[in-house]
Amino acid sequence: MSMIRDLRAVVRPSSRVSLRKDTGPSYDTTRAPGTSSAVVDCAVYRDGARVHSTGPLTPQEAMRLVRRDGGFVWIGLHEPTEAEFAGIAGEFGLHPLAVEDAVQAHQRPKLERYDDSLFTVFKTIHYVEHDRLTANSEVVETGEVMCFTGRDFFITVRHGGQGSLRALRHRLQDDPELLAKGPSAVLHAIADHVVDGYIAVADAVQDDIDEVETEVFSPGRKGGVSRGVDSARIYQLKREVLEFKRAVAPLLRPMQLLSERPMRLIDPDIQKYFRDVADHLARVQEQVLGFDELLNSILQANLAQASVAQNEDMRKITAWAAIIAVPTMVCGVYGMNFQYMPELHWKYGYPAIMGVTVALCLGIHRTLKRNGWL
């Protein structure tokens, strides 16, 4: 057990940098020289150490070394075509259904067991930096990592411009005792790496939600009534959270299976660490579900505030219409062409009528203002 006591320190960075200070996604599409155009890296590991060769290894050469001298091969690919992946699939005996999913991408997170391999799909999430959330802001960007785990091989297929595994590979290579556990150690490291990304993105999304919530419930500029926030901004954030939920929720069951059900391709010493990954994933799922419910409440509150603001405007319009109705009525009466009308020939008739009109308007204004209509 002492051999992997520092497993979490190896597969996780010592500290997490706030995503709001991140300069952007890590684009790792470098191809290994002399290999298929989709191969990013291909290496053989024996006794936890990378076997160095005189030149770049092809997947077929790496597998021949493994079958001859032992160890396992780790091949990393980025968005391979069907033709590029066909040779590797045939060499390692990958199931056609899993191969089809790996090439086409846009798969739901899952775990599938075939005769001699496990096929695991992870959705990677990257937080997209933005100065201010707008109705068109992209908050999260998704990618995919497909993993083929066998007895003596591990194959990763990445889709999307982010989610590089280069740094993770280097950290694992710095711990030979962990890599000596075989492909299952790599699978756990990738699962832990992906879930750690979820946690960091959830913290950043929480800041966006807090910002919108503050704007919605901040005191209004007029009359203590908030004028509301653009509902499109809240709806856009809700859509991004939904995308986040689609990556997190389906992965919980595969992590539980990896942590609870014995599998001959998973080292028993590594399996218990999947339980920790499943626990962190469950916490992120609860957080994301909370985001969805909170955004529903914020959206409803914002719509209610907009309705209240509209009612406030209508009350003011109605109040001024009531005030204007008094001089309109008086002027309408004295605008009629009748010969005999009260006070028509009185010397002080005009100022008296004007004074009464002004007094009535002021009285109505005071009454309406006291009742909160103005």
CSV table of C-alpha atoms in Angstrom, one decimal:
chain,number,residue,atom,x,y,z
A,1,MET,CA,0.0,0.0,0.0
A,2,SER,CA,3.0,2.3,0.6
A,3,MET,CA,3.8,2.1,-3.1
A,4,ILE,CA,0.8,4.3,-4.0
A,5,ARG,CA,0.3,6.4,-0.8
A,6,ASP,CA,1.2,9.5,-2.8
A,7,LEU,CA,-1.1,8.7,-5.7
A,8,ARG,CA,-3.3,11.7,-5.3
A,9,ALA,CA,-0.3,14.0,-5.1
A,10,VAL,CA,1.0,12.6,-8.4
A,11,VAL,CA,-2.1,12.7,-10.5
A,12,ARG,CA,-3.2,16.1,-9.1
A,13,PRO,CA,-1.2,19.4,-9.2
A,14,SER,CA,-0.2,20.7,-5.7
A,15,SER,CA,-2.4,23.7,-6.0
A,16,ARG,CA,-5.3,24.8,-8.2
A,17,VAL,CA,-5.1,28.1,-10.0
A,18,SER,CA,-8.3,30.1,-10.4
A,19,LEU,CA,-9.8,29.6,-13.8
A,20,ARG,CA,-10.6,33.2,-14.0
A,21,LYS,CA,-6.9,33.9,-14.3
A,22,ASP,CA,-6.3,31.1,-16.8
A,23,THR,CA,-5.0,32.3,-20.1
A,24,GLY,CA,-7.1,29.8,-22.1
A,25,PRO,CA,-7.4,26.2,-23.0
A,26,SER,CA,-4.4,24.0,-23.5
A,27,TYR,CA,-4.1,23.0,-27.1
A,28,ASP,CA,-2.0,19.9,-27.5
A,29,THR,CA,-2.2,18.6,-31.1
A,30,THR,CA,1.5,17.9,-31.5
A,31,ARG,CA,2.1,14.7,-33.6
A,32,ALA,CA,4.8,12.3,-32.8
A,33,PRO,CA,7.3,12.3,-35.7
A,34,GLY,CA,7.3,9.3,-37.9
A,35,THR,CA,3.9,8.0,-36.7
A,36,SER,CA,0.3,8.3,-37.8
A,37,SER,CA,-0.9,11.9,-38.2
A,38,ALA,CA,-3.3,11.4,-35.3
A,39,VAL,CA,-0.7,9.9,-32.8
A,40,VAL,CA,0.4,12.5,-30.2
A,41,ASP,CA,2.6,10.1,-28.2
A,42,CYS,CA,3.4,6.4,-28.2
A,43,ALA,CA,5.5,4.9,-25.4
A,44,VAL,CA,6.2,1.6,-23.7
A,45,TYR,CA,6.4,1.4,-19.9
A,46,ARG,CA,8.1,-1.4,-18.1
A,47,ASP,CA,8.4,-1.6,-14.3
A,48,GLY,CA,7.0,1.9,-14.1
A,49,ALA,CA,9.6,3.5,-16.3
A,50,ARG,CA,9.4,4.7,-19.9
A,51,VAL,CA,11.4,2.5,-22.2
A,52,HIS,CA,13.5,4.8,-24.4
A,53,SER,CA,14.1,3.9,-28.0
A,54,THR,CA,16.5,5.1,-30.7
A,55,GLY,CA,13.6,6.7,-32.6
A,56,PRO,CA,9.8,7.3,-32.5
A,57,LEU,CA,7.8,4.1,-32.0
A,58,THR,CA,4.8,3.2,-34.1
A,59,PRO,CA,1.9,1.5,-32.2
A,60,GLN,CA,2.8,-1.8,-33.9
A,61,GLU,CA,6.4,-1.6,-32.9
A,62,ALA,CA,5.5,-0.7,-29.4
A,63,MET,CA,3.1,-3.6,-29.1
A,64,ARG,CA,5.8,-6.0,-30.3
A,65,LEU,CA,8.2,-4.8,-27.6
A,66,VAL,CA,5.5,-5.3,-25.0
A,67,ARG,CA,4.7,-8.8,-26.1
A,68,ARG,CA,8.3,-9.7,-26.2
A,69,ASP,CA,9.6,-8.1,-23.0
A,70,GLY,CA,6.5,-7.2,-21.0
A,71,GLY,CA,5.1,-3.9,-19.7
A,72,PHE,CA,2.4,-2.0,-21.4
A,73,VAL,CA,2.0,0.6,-24.2
A,74,TRP,CA,0.3,3.9,-23.8
A,75,ILE,CA,-0.8,5.5,-27.1
A,76,GLY,CA,-2.3,9.0,-27.3
A,77,LEU,CA,-4.3,10.1,-30.3
A,78,HIS,CA,-6.1,13.3,-31.2
A,79,GLU,CA,-9.1,13.2,-33.4
A,80,PRO,CA,-8.1,10.2,-35.6
A,81,THR,CA,-10.0,9.4,-38.8
A,82,GLU,CA,-11.4,6.0,-39.3
A,83,ALA,CA,-8.5,5.1,-41.6
A,84,GLU,CA,-5.9,6.3,-39.2
A,85,PHE,CA,-7.5,4.3,-36.3
A,86,ALA,CA,-8.1,1.1,-38.3
A,87,GLY,CA,-4.6,-0.2,-38.0
A,88,ILE,CA,-4.4,0.4,-34.3
A,89,ALA,CA,-7.8,-1.1,-33.7
A,90,GLY,CA,-6.8,-4.2,-35.5
A,91,GLU,CA,-3.4,-4.5,-33.8
A,92,PHE,CA,-5.0,-4.3,-30.3
A,93,GLY,CA,-8.2,-6.2,-31.1
A,94,LEU,CA,-10.5,-3.4,-30.2
A,95,HIS,CA,-14.3,-4.0,-30.5
A,96,PRO,CA,-15.8,-2.4,-33.7
A,97,LEU,CA,-18.6,-0.7,-31.7
A,98,ALA,CA,-16.1,1.0,-29.4
A,99,VAL,CA,-13.9,2.0,-32.3
A,100,GLU,CA,-16.9,3.6,-34.1
A,101,ASP,CA,-17.7,5.6,-31.0
A,102,ALA,CA,-14.1,6.7,-30.5
A,103,VAL,CA,-13.8,8.0,-34.1
A,104,GLN,CA,-17.2,9.7,-34.3
A,105,ALA,CA,-17.1,11.3,-30.9
A,106,HIS,CA,-20.1,13.2,-29.4
A,107,GLN,CA,-20.7,10.3,-27.0
A,108,ARG,CA,-22.3,10.2,-23.7
A,109,PRO,CA,-20.0,9.5,-20.7
A,110,LYS,CA,-20.0,5.7,-20.2
A,111,LEU,CA,-18.2,2.5,-19.3
A,112,GLU,CA,-18.4,-0.5,-21.5
A,113,ARG,CA,-16.8,-3.9,-21.0
A,114,TYR,CA,-15.7,-6.0,-23.9
A,115,ASP,CA,-13.8,-9.4,-23.8
A,116,ASP,CA,-10.3,-8.1,-23.3
A,117,SER,CA,-10.7,-4.4,-22.7
A,118,LEU,CA,-12.7,-1.6,-21.1
A,119,PHE,CA,-14.0,1.4,-23.0
A,120,THR,CA,-14.5,4.5,-21.0
A,121,VAL,CA,-15.8,7.9,-22.3
A,122,PHE,CA,-15.1,11.1,-20.4
A,123,LYS,CA,-16.4,14.6,-21.2
A,124,THR,CA,-13.8,17.3,-20.5
A,125,ILE,CA,-15.0,20.7,-19.4
A,126,HIS,CA,-13.1,24.0,-19.9
A,127,TYR,CA,-14.2,27.3,-18.5
A,128,VAL,CA,-14.2,30.1,-21.1
A,129,GLU,CA,-12.9,33.4,-19.8
A,130,HIS,CA,-15.1,36.5,-20.4
A,131,ASP,CA,-15.1,40.0,-19.0
A,132,ARG,CA,-18.8,40.2,-18.7
A,133,LEU,CA,-21.6,37.6,-19.1
A,134,THR,CA,-23.7,38.5,-22.1
A,135,ALA,CA,-26.6,36.8,-23.9
A,136,ASN,CA,-24.1,35.2,-26.3
A,137,SER,CA,-21.3,34.3,-23.8
A,138,GLU,CA,-19.8,30.8,-24.0
A,139,VAL,CA,-19.2,29.8,-20.4
A,140,VAL,CA,-18.1,26.2,-20.8
A,141,GLU,CA,-16.4,24.4,-23.6
A,142,THR,CA,-16.6,20.6,-23.9
A,143,GLY,CA,-14.2,18.0,-25.3
A,144,GLU,CA,-14.0,14.2,-25.0
A,145,VAL,CA,-11.4,11.7,-23.9
A,146,MET,CA,-12.0,8.0,-24.8
A,147,CYS,CA,-9.9,5.4,-23.1
A,148,PHE,CA,-9.3,1.8,-24.1
A,149,THR,CA,-7.9,-0.2,-21.1
A,150,GLY,CA,-6.4,-3.6,-21.8
A,151,ARG,CA,-4.1,-6.0,-20.0
A,152,ASP,CA,-1.0,-4.6,-21.7
A,153,PHE,CA,-2.1,-1.4,-23.4
A,154,PHE,CA,-3.8,1.9,-22.8
A,155,ILE,CA,-5.1,4.0,-25.6
A,156,THR,CA,-6.5,7.5,-25.3
A,157,VAL,CA,-8.5,9.3,-28.1
A,158,ARG,CA,-9.1,13.0,-27.6
A,159,HIS,CA,-11.6,15.2,-29.3
A,160,GLY,CA,-11.7,19.0,-29.0
A,161,GLY,CA,-9.0,21.6,-28.6
A,162,GLN,CA,-8.6,21.3,-24.9
A,163,GLY,CA,-8.1,18.5,-22.3
A,164,SER,CA,-4.4,17.8,-23.1
A,165,LEU,CA,-3.0,14.8,-21.2
A,166,ARG,CA,0.7,15.7,-21.8
A,167,ALA,CA,1.3,17.2,-18.3
A,168,LEU,CA,-0.5,14.3,-16.7
A,169,ARG,CA,1.7,11.8,-18.6
A,170,HIS,CA,4.8,13.6,-17.4
A,171,ARG,CA,3.6,13.5,-13.8
A,172,LEU,CA,2.9,9.8,-14.0
A,173,GLN,CA,6.3,9.2,-15.4
A,174,ASP,CA,7.8,10.9,-12.4
A,175,ASP,CA,6.3,8.1,-10.2
A,176,PRO,CA,7.5,4.7,-11.4
A,177,GLU,CA,5.9,2.9,-8.5
A,178,LEU,CA,2.5,4.1,-9.6
A,179,LEU,CA,3.0,3.4,-13.3
A,180,ALA,CA,4.1,-0.1,-12.4
A,181,LYS,CA,0.5,-0.8,-11.5
A,182,GLY,CA,-0.2,-0.9,-15.2
A,183,PRO,CA,-3.0,0.6,-17.4
A,184,SER,CA,-5.5,0.8,-14.6
A,185,ALA,CA,-3.3,3.4,-12.8
A,186,VAL,CA,-3.4,5.6,-16.0
A,187,LEU,CA,-7.2,5.2,-16.2
A,188,HIS,CA,-7.6,6.4,-12.6
A,189,ALA,CA,-5.2,9.3,-13.2
A,190,ILE,CA,-7.3,10.5,-16.2
A,191,ALA,CA,-10.6,10.1,-14.3
A,192,ASP,CA,-9.2,12.0,-11.4
A,193,HIS,CA,-7.8,14.7,-13.7
A,194,VAL,CA,-11.2,15.1,-15.5
A,195,VAL,CA,-13.2,15.3,-12.2
A,196,ASP,CA,-10.7,17.8,-10.8
A,197,GLY,CA,-11.4,19.9,-13.9
A,198,TYR,CA,-15.1,19.7,-13.1
A,199,ILE,CA,-14.5,21.0,-9.6
A,200,ALA,CA,-12.5,24.0,-10.8
A,201,VAL,CA,-15.1,24.8,-13.5
A,202,ALA,CA,-17.9,24.5,-11.0
A,203,ASP,CA,-16.2,27.1,-8.8
A,204,ALA,CA,-15.9,29.5,-11.7
A,205,VAL,CA,-19.5,29.0,-12.8
A,206,GLN,CA,-20.6,29.7,-9.2
A,207,ASP,CA,-18.9,33.1,-9.5
A,208,ASP,CA,-21.0,33.9,-12.7
A,209,ILE,CA,-24.2,32.8,-11.0
A,210,ASP,CA,-23.4,34.9,-7.9
A,211,GLU,CA,-22.8,37.9,-10.2
A,212,VAL,CA,-26.1,37.5,-11.9
A,213,GLU,CA,-27.9,36.9,-8.6
A,214,THR,CA,-26.5,40.1,-7.2
A,215,GLU,CA,-27.6,42.1,-10.1
A,216,VAL,CA,-31.1,40.6,-10.0
A,217,PHE,CA,-31.6,41.2,-6.3
A,218,SER,CA,-29.8,44.5,-6.0
A,219,PRO,CA,-31.9,47.6,-5.0
A,220,GLY,CA,-33.5,49.3,-8.0
A,221,ARG,CA,-32.4,52.7,-9.3
A,222,LYS,CA,-35.8,54.1,-8.9
A,223,GLY,CA,-38.4,53.7,-6.2
A,224,GLY,CA,-36.6,50.7,-4.6
A,225,VAL,CA,-37.8,48.4,-7.4
A,226,SER,CA,-35.2,46.5,-9.5
A,227,ARG,CA,-35.6,47.0,-13.2
A,228,GLY,CA,-34.4,43.4,-13.7
A,229,VAL,CA,-31.5,41.9,-15.7
A,230,ASP,CA,-31.6,40.8,-19.4
A,231,SER,CA,-33.3,37.4,-19.2
A,232,ALA,CA,-31.3,36.2,-22.2
A,233,ARG,CA,-28.2,36.4,-20.1
A,234,ILE,CA,-29.7,34.1,-17.4
A,235,TYR,CA,-31.1,31.8,-20.0
A,236,GLN,CA,-27.6,31.5,-21.7
A,237,LEU,CA,-26.0,30.7,-18.4
A,238,LYS,CA,-28.7,28.1,-17.8
A,239,ARG,CA,-27.9,26.5,-21.2
A,240,GLU,CA,-24.2,26.3,-20.3
A,241,VAL,CA,-25.0,24.7,-17.0
A,242,LEU,CA,-27.1,22.2,-18.8
A,243,GLU,CA,-24.1,21.3,-21.0
A,244,PHE,CA,-22.1,20.9,-17.8
A,245,LYS,CA,-24.7,18.6,-16.3
A,246,ARG,CA,-24.7,16.4,-19.4
A,247,ALA,CA,-21.0,15.8,-18.8
A,248,VAL,CA,-21.2,15.2,-15.1
A,249,ALA,CA,-24.4,13.2,-14.4
A,250,PRO,CA,-23.8,10.2,-16.7
A,251,LEU,CA,-20.3,9.7,-15.4
A,252,LEU,CA,-21.3,8.9,-11.9
A,253,ARG,CA,-22.5,5.4,-12.6
A,254,PRO,CA,-19.3,4.3,-14.4
A,255,MET,CA,-17.1,5.7,-11.5
A,256,GLN,CA,-19.3,3.7,-9.0
A,257,LEU,CA,-18.8,0.5,-11.0
A,258,LEU,CA,-15.0,1.0,-11.2
A,259,SER,CA,-14.9,1.6,-7.5
A,260,GLU,CA,-17.3,-1.1,-6.3
A,261,ARG,CA,-17.3,-4.0,-8.8
A,262,PRO,CA,-14.2,-6.2,-9.1
A,263,MET,CA,-12.7,-6.2,-12.6
A,264,ARG,CA,-9.8,-8.2,-13.8
A,265,LEU,CA,-8.3,-5.3,-15.7
A,266,ILE,CA,-8.4,-3.0,-12.7
A,267,ASP,CA,-5.6,-3.5,-10.1
A,268,PRO,CA,-7.2,-4.0,-6.6
A,269,ASP,CA,-4.9,-1.4,-5.1
A,270,ILE,CA,-6.0,1.2,-7.7
A,271,GLN,CA,-9.7,0.3,-7.5
A,272,LYS,CA,-10.3,1.8,-4.1
A,273,TYR,CA,-9.0,5.2,-5.4
A,274,PHE,CA,-11.9,5.3,-7.8
A,275,ARG,CA,-14.2,5.6,-4.8
A,276,ASP,CA,-12.6,8.9,-4.0
A,277,VAL,CA,-13.1,10.1,-7.6
A,278,ALA,CA,-16.8,9.0,-7.4
A,279,ASP,CA,-17.3,10.9,-4.2
A,280,HIS,CA,-15.9,14.1,-5.7
A,281,LEU,CA,-18.0,13.6,-8.8
A,282,ALA,CA,-21.1,13.2,-6.7
A,283,ARG,CA,-20.3,16.5,-5.0
A,284,VAL,CA,-19.9,18.2,-8.3
A,285,GLN,CA,-23.2,16.7,-9.6
A,286,GLU,CA,-25.0,18.0,-6.5
A,287,GLN,CA,-23.5,21.4,-7.1
A,288,VAL,CA,-24.5,21.5,-10.8
A,289,LEU,CA,-28.0,20.4,-10.0
A,290,GLY,CA,-28.1,23.2,-7.4
A,291,PHE,CA,-27.0,25.6,-10.2
A,292,ASP,CA,-29.9,24.6,-12.3
A,293,GLU,CA,-32.4,25.1,-9.6
A,294,LEU,CA,-30.9,28.4,-8.5
A,295,LEU,CA,-31.0,29.7,-12.1
A,296,ASN,CA,-34.6,28.7,-12.4
A,297,SER,CA,-35.4,30.7,-9.2
A,298,ILE,CA,-33.3,33.7,-10.5
A,299,LEU,CA,-35.0,33.6,-13.8
A,300,GLN,CA,-38.4,33.6,-12.2
A,301,ALA,CA,-37.5,36.4,-9.8
A,302,ASN,CA,-36.1,38.4,-12.7
A,303,LEU,CA,-39.3,38.0,-14.7
A,304,ALA,CA,-41.4,38.9,-11.6
A,305,GLN,CA,-39.3,42.0,-11.1
A,306,ALA,CA,-39.8,43.0,-14.7
A,307,SER,CA,-43.5,42.5,-14.3
A,308,VAL,CA,-43.5,44.6,-11.1
A,309,ALA,CA,-41.6,47.3,-12.9
A,310,GLN,CA,-44.1,47.3,-15.7
A,311,ASN,CA,-46.9,47.5,-13.2
A,312,GLU,CA,-45.2,50.4,-11.6
A,313,ASP,CA,-44.9,52.2,-14.9
A,314,MET,CA,-48.6,51.5,-15.6
A,315,ARG,CA,-49.6,52.9,-12.2
A,316,LYS,CA,-47.7,56.1,-12.9
A,317,ILE,CA,-49.2,56.5,-16.3
A,318,THR,CA,-52.7,55.9,-14.8
A,319,ALA,CA,-52.1,58.4,-12.0
A,320,TRP,CA,-51.0,61.2,-14.4
A,321,ALA,CA,-54.0,60.3,-16.7
A,322,ALA,CA,-56.3,60.9,-13.7
A,323,ILE,CA,-54.7,64.2,-12.9
A,324,ILE,CA,-54.9,65.4,-16.5
A,325,ALA,CA,-58.6,64.3,-16.7
A,326,VAL,CA,-59.6,67.2,-14.4
A,327,PRO,CA,-58.5,70.1,-16.6
A,328,THR,CA,-59.6,68.1,-19.7
A,329,MET,CA,-63.1,67.8,-18.3
A,330,VAL,CA,-63.3,71.5,-17.3
A,331,CYS,CA,-61.9,72.7,-20.6
A,332,GLY,CA,-64.3,70.3,-22.4
A,333,VAL,CA,-67.3,71.7,-20.5
A,334,TYR,CA,-66.5,75.3,-21.1
A,335,GLY,CA,-65.6,74.6,-24.7
A,336,MET,CA,-69.2,73.9,-25.5
A,337,ASN,CA,-71.0,76.6,-27.5
A,338,PHE,CA,-74.0,77.2,-25.2
A,339,GLN,CA,-75.2,80.7,-24.7
A,340,TYR,CA,-76.2,80.2,-21.0
A,341,MET,CA,-73.5,78.7,-18.9
A,342,PRO,CA,-72.7,79.3,-15.2
A,343,GLU,CA,-70.2,82.1,-14.5
A,344,LEU,CA,-69.8,82.7,-18.3
A,345,HIS,CA,-70.0,86.5,-17.9
A,346,TRP,CA,-68.7,86.8,-14.4
A,347,LYS,CA,-65.6,89.0,-14.2
A,348,TYR,CA,-63.7,86.6,-12.0
A,349,GLY,CA,-65.0,83.4,-13.7
A,350,TYR,CA,-61.8,82.5,-15.5
A,351,PRO,CA,-59.4,82.8,-12.6
A,352,ALA,CA,-61.9,81.0,-10.4
A,353,ILE,CA,-62.3,78.1,-12.7
A,354,MET,CA,-58.5,77.9,-13.2
A,355,GLY,CA,-57.9,78.0,-9.4
A,356,VAL,CA,-60.4,75.3,-8.8
A,357,THR,CA,-58.8,73.1,-11.6
A,358,VAL,CA,-55.3,73.6,-10.1
A,359,ALA,CA,-56.6,72.8,-6.6
A,360,LEU,CA,-58.3,69.6,-7.8
A,361,CYS,CA,-55.1,68.5,-9.6
A,362,LEU,CA,-52.9,69.2,-6.6
A,363,GLY,CA,-55.3,67.3,-4.4
A,364,ILE,CA,-55.4,64.3,-6.6
A,365,HIS,CA,-51.6,64.4,-7.0
A,366,ARG,CA,-51.1,64.5,-3.2
A,367,THR,CA,-53.5,61.6,-2.7
A,368,LEU,CA,-51.9,59.4,-5.3
A,369,LYS,CA,-48.4,60.1,-4.1
A,370,ARG,CA,-49.4,59.3,-0.5
A,371,ASN,CA,-50.7,56.0,-1.8
A,372,GLY,CA,-47.5,55.1,-3.6
A,373,TRP,CA,-48.8,55.6,-7.2
A,374,LEU,CA,-46.4,58.5,-7.9
